[in-house]
CSV table of C-alpha atoms and ligand atoms in Angstrom, one decimal:
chain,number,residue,atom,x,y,z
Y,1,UNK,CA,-1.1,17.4,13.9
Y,2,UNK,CA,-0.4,13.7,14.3
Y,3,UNK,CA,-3.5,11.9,15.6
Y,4,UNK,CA,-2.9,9.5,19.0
Y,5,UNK,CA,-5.5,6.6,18.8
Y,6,UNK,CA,-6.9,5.7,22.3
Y,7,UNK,CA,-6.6,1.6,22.1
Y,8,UNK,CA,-10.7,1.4,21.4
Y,9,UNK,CA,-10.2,3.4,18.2
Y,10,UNK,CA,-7.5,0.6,17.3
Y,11,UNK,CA,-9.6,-2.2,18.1
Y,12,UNK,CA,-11.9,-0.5,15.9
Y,13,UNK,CA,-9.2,-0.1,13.2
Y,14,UNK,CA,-7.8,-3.7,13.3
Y,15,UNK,CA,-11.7,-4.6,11.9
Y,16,UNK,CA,-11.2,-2.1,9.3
Y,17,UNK,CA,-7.6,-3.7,8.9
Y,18,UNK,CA,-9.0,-7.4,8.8
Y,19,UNK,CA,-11.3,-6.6,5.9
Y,20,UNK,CA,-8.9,-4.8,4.1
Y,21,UNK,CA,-6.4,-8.1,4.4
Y,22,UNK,CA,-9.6,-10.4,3.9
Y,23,UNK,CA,-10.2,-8.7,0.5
Y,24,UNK,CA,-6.2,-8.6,-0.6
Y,25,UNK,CA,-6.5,-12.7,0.2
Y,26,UNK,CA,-9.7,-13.0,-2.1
Y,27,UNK,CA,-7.6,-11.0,-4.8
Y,28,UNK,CA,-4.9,-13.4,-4.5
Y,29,UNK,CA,-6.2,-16.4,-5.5
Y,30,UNK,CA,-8.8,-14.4,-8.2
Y,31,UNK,CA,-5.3,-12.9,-10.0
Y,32,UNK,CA,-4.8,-15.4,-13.0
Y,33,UNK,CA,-4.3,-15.0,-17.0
Y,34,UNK,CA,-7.2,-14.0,-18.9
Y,35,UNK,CA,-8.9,-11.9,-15.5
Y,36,UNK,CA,-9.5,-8.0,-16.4
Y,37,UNK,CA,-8.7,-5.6,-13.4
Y,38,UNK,CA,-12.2,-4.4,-13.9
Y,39,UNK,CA,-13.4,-8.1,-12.7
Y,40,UNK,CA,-10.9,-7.5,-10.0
Y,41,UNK,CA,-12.6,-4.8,-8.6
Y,42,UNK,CA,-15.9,-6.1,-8.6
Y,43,UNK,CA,-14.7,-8.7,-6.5
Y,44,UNK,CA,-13.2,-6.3,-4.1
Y,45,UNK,CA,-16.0,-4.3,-3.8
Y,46,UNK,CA,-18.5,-7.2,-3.6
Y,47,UNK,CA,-16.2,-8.5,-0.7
Y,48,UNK,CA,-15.9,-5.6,1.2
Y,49,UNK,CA,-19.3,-4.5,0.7
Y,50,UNK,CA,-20.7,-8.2,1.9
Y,51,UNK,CA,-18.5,-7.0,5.2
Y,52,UNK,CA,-20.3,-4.1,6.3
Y,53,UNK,CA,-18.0,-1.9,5.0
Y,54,UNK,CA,-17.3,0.6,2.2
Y,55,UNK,CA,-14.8,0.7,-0.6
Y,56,UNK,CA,-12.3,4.1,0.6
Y,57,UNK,CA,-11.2,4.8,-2.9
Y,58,UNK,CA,-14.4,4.7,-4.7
Y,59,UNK,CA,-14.9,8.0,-5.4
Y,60,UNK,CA,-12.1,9.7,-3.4
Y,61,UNK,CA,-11.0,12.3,-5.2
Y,62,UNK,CA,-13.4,11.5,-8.2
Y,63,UNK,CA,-11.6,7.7,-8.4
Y,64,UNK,CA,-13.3,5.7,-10.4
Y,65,UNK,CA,-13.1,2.6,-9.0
Y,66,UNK,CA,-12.6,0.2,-5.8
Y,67,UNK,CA,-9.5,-0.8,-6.1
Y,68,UNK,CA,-5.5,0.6,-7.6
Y,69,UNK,CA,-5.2,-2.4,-10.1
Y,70,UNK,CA,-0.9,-1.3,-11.3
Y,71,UNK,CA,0.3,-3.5,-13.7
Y,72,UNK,CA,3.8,-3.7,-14.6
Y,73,UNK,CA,5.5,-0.6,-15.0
Y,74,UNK,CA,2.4,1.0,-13.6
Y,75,UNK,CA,3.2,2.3,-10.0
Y,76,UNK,CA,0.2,2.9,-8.3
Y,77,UNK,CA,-3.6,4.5,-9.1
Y,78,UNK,CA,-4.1,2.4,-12.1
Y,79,UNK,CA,-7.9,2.1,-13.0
Y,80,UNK,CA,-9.4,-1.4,-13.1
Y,81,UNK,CA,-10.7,-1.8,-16.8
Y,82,UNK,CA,-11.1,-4.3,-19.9
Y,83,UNK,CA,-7.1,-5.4,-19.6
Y,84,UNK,CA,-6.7,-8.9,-18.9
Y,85,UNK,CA,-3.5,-9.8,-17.0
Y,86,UNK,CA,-1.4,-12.5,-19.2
Y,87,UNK,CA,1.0,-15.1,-17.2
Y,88,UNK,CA,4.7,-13.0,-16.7
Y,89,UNK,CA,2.3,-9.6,-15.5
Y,90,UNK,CA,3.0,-8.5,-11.9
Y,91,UNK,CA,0.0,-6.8,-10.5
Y,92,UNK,CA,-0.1,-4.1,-7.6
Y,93,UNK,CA,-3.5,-4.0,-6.2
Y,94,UNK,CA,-4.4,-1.5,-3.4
Y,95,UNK,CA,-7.0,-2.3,-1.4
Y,96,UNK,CA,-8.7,0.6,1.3
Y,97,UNK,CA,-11.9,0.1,3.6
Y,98,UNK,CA,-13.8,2.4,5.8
Y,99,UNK,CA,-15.3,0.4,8.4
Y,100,UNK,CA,-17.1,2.3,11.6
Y,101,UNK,CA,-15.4,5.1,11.1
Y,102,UNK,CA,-12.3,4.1,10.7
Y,103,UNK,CA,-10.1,3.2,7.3
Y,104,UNK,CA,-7.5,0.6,6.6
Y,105,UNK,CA,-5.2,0.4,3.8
Y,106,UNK,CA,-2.6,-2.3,2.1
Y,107,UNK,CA,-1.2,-3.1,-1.2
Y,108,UNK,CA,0.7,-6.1,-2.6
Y,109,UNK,CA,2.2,-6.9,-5.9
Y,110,UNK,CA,1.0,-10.2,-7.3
Y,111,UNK,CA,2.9,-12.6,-9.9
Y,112,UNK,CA,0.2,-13.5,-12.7
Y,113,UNK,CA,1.8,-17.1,-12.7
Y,114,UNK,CA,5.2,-17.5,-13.4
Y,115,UNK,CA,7.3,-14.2,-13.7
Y,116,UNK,CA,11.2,-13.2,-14.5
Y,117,UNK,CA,13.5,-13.3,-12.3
Y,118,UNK,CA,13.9,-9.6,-12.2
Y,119,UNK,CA,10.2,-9.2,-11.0
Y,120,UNK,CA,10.9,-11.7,-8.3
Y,121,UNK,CA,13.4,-10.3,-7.1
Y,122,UNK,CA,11.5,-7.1,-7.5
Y,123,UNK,CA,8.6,-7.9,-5.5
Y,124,UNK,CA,10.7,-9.9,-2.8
Y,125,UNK,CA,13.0,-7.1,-2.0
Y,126,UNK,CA,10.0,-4.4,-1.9
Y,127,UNK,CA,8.3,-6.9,0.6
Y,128,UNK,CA,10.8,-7.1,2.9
Y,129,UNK,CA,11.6,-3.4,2.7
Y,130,UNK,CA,8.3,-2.6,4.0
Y,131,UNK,CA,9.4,-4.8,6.8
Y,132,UNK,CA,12.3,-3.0,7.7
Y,133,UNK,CA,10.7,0.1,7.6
Y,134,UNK,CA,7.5,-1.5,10.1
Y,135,UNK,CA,10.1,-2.5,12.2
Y,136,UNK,CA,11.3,0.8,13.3
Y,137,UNK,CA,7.5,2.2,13.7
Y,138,UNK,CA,8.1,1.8,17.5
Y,139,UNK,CA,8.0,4.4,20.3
Y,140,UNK,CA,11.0,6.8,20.8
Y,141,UNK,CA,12.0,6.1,17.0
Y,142,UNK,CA,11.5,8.9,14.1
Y,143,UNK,CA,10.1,9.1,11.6
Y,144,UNK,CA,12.4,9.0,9.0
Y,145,UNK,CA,14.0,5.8,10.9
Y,146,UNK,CA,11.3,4.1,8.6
Y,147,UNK,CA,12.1,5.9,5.6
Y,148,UNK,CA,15.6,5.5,6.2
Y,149,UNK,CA,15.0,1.6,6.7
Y,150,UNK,CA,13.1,1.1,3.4
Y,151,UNK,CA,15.5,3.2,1.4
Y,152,UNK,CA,18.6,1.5,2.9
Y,153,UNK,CA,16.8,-1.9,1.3
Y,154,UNK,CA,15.9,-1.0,-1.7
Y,155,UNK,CA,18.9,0.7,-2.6
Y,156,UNK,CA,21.4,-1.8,-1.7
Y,157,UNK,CA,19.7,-4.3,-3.5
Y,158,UNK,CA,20.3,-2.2,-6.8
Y,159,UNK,CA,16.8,-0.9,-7.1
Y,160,UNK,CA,15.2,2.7,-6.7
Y,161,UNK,CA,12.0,4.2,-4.5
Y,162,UNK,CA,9.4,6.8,-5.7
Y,163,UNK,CA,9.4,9.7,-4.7
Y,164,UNK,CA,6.7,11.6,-5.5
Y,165,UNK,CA,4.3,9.5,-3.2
Y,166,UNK,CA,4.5,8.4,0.2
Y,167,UNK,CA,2.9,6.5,3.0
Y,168,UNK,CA,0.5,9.0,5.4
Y,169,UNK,CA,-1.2,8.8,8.6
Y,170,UNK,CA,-4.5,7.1,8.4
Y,171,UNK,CA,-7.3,7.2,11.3
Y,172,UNK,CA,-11.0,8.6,10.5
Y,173,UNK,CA,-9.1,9.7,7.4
Y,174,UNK,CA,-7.7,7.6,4.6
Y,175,UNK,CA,-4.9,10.3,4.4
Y,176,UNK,CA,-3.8,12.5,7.8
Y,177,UNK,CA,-0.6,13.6,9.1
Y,178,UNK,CA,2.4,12.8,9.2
Y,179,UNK,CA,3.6,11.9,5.3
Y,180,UNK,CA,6.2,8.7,5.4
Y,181,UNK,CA,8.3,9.2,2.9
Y,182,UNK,CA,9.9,5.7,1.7
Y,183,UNK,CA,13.3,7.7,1.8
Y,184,UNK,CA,15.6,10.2,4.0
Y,185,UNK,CA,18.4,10.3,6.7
Y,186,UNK,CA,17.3,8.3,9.7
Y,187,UNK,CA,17.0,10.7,13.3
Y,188,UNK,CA,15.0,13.1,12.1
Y,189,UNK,CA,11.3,14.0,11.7
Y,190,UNK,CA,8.5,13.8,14.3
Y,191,UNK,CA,9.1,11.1,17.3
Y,192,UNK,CA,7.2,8.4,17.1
Y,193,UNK,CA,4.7,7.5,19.9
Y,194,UNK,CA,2.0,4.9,21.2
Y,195,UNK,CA,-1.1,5.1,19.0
Y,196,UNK,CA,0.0,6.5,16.1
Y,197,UNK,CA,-0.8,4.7,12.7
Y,198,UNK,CA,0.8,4.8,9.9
Y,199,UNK,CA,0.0,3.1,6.3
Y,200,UNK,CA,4.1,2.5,5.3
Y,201,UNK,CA,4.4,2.0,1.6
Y,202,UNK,CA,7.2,1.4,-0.5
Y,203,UNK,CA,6.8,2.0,-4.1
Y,204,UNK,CA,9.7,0.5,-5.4
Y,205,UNK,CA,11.2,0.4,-9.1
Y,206,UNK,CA,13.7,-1.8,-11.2
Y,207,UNK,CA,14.7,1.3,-13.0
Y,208,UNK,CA,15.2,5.5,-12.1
Y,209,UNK,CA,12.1,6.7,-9.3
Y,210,UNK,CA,11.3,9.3,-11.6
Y,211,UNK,CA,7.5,8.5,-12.6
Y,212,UNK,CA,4.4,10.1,-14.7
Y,213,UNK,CA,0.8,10.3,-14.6
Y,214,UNK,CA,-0.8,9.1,-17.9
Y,215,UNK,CA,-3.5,10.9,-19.6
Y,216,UNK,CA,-6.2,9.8,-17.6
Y,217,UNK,CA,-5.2,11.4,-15.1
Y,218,UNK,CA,-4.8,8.4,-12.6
Y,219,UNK,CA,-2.1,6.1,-13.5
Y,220,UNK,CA,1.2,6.8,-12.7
Y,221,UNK,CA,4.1,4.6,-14.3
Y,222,UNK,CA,7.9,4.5,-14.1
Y,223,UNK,CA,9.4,7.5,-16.5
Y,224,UNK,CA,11.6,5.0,-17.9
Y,225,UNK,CA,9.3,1.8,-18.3
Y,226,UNK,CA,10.9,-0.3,-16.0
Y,227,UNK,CA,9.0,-2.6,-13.6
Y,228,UNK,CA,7.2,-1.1,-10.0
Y,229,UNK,CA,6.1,-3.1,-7.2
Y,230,UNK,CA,4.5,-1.2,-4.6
Y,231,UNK,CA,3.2,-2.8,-0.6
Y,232,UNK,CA,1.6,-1.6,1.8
Y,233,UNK,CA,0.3,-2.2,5.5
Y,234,UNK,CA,-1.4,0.0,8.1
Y,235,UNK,CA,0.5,-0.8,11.6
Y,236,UNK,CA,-0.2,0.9,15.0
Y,237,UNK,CA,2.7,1.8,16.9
Y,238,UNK,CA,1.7,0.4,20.8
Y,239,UNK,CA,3.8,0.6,23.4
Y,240,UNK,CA,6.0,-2.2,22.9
Y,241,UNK,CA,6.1,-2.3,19.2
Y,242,UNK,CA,4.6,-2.3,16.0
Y,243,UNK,CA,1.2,-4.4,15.0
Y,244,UNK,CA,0.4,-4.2,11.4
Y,245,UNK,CA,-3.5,-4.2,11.2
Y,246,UNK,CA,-4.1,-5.6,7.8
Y,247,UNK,CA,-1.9,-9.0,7.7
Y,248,UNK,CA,-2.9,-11.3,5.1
K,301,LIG,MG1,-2.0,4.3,1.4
């Protein structure tokens, strides 16, 4: 069952959506050489708390932490800790809030200073393929007109989406129906209406898709070591269009 969301409930979400975006802001300018990821998340969940609201992923599933701190060829669910980030790191950080019963989610993949070309390139091209995907989250589209968007992107531009996770419904739960794959033919799956949301987020890698989850549990990195970026928005499809909740 895909959730509709009456427009009070996405009023209420586009709060949870600004505090989400006002905490990926404050990460931005915090991400420098010599920061750990565990300083990261205290910021985050400073922030977040000092709005009201409440970290999603602490303790979601037993997560440790406030924040997805990915570094590298970490893709996503990386746990904040003692590492400090040195100038040529990218850093994916994912950022969830549950505000008045309602969550937002976003991701973005910083540049610790200056970083190669490849991961430039990497980061713009997963950027804008979230982009084309948001861009067909309007009624009377599919579904997998978004997945077919991002893949379409990502693959012309020589690079390769994950596909073990996907982008999800999110409402009065972090995670709810339907699943948005960041890949697949274009026409099919549900039809998209007015006040669905969707969190749409590319995972997107230099090398294969194929990824692993390291011993802890948690962190999942590229099989073959190559870089990940990984961005994310939650947008409400309205009636003329798309709105993404959680621009920063
Ligand atoms: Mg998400």
């Amino acid at each position: 069952m895909i959730t509709i969301k009456s427009l009070q409930e996405i009023e209420l979400m586009r709060q949870a959506g600004r505090i989400v975006a006002s905490t990926l802001r404050e990460l931005a300018k915090a991400v420098k050489p010599g920061v750990t990821t565990m300083q990261l998340d205290t910021l985050a969940r400073r922030h977040i708390e000092k709005l009201n609201a409440r970290p999603a992923f602490l303790g979601y599933q037993g997560f440790p932490a406030s924040i997805c701190a990915s570094v590298n060829e970490e893709v996503v669910h990386g746990i904040p800790g003692p590492r400090r980030l040195e100038a040529g790191d990218i850093i994916s950080i994912d950022v969830g809030a549950y505000f008045k019963g309602y969550y937002g989610d976003a991701a973005a993949t910083f540049p610790v200073e200056k970083v190669s070309p490849l991961a430039e390139r990497l980061m713009k091209v997963t950027k804008d393929s979230l982009f084309k995907g948001i861009e067909k989250a309007r009624p009377g589209n599919h579904l997998y007109d978004i997945s077919a968007a991002v893949q379409a992107h990502v693959e012309s531009n020589g690079f390769s989406v994950v596909r073990k996770y996907v982008g999800h419904g999110i409402g009065t739960e972090m995670h709810e129906e339907p699943q948005v794959p960041n890949f697949g033919p274009p026409g099919r799956g549900p039809l998209l209406e007015a006040g669905m949301v969707l969190a749409i987020e590319p995972m997107v890698n230099t090398g294969t898709w194929d990824v692993k989850t390291l011993d802890d549990g948690w962190t999942v990195i590229t099989k073959d070591g190559s870089l990940s970026a990984h961005f994310e928005h939650t947008v409400a499809i309205l009636q003329d269009g798309p709105e993404i909740l959680t621009s920063f």
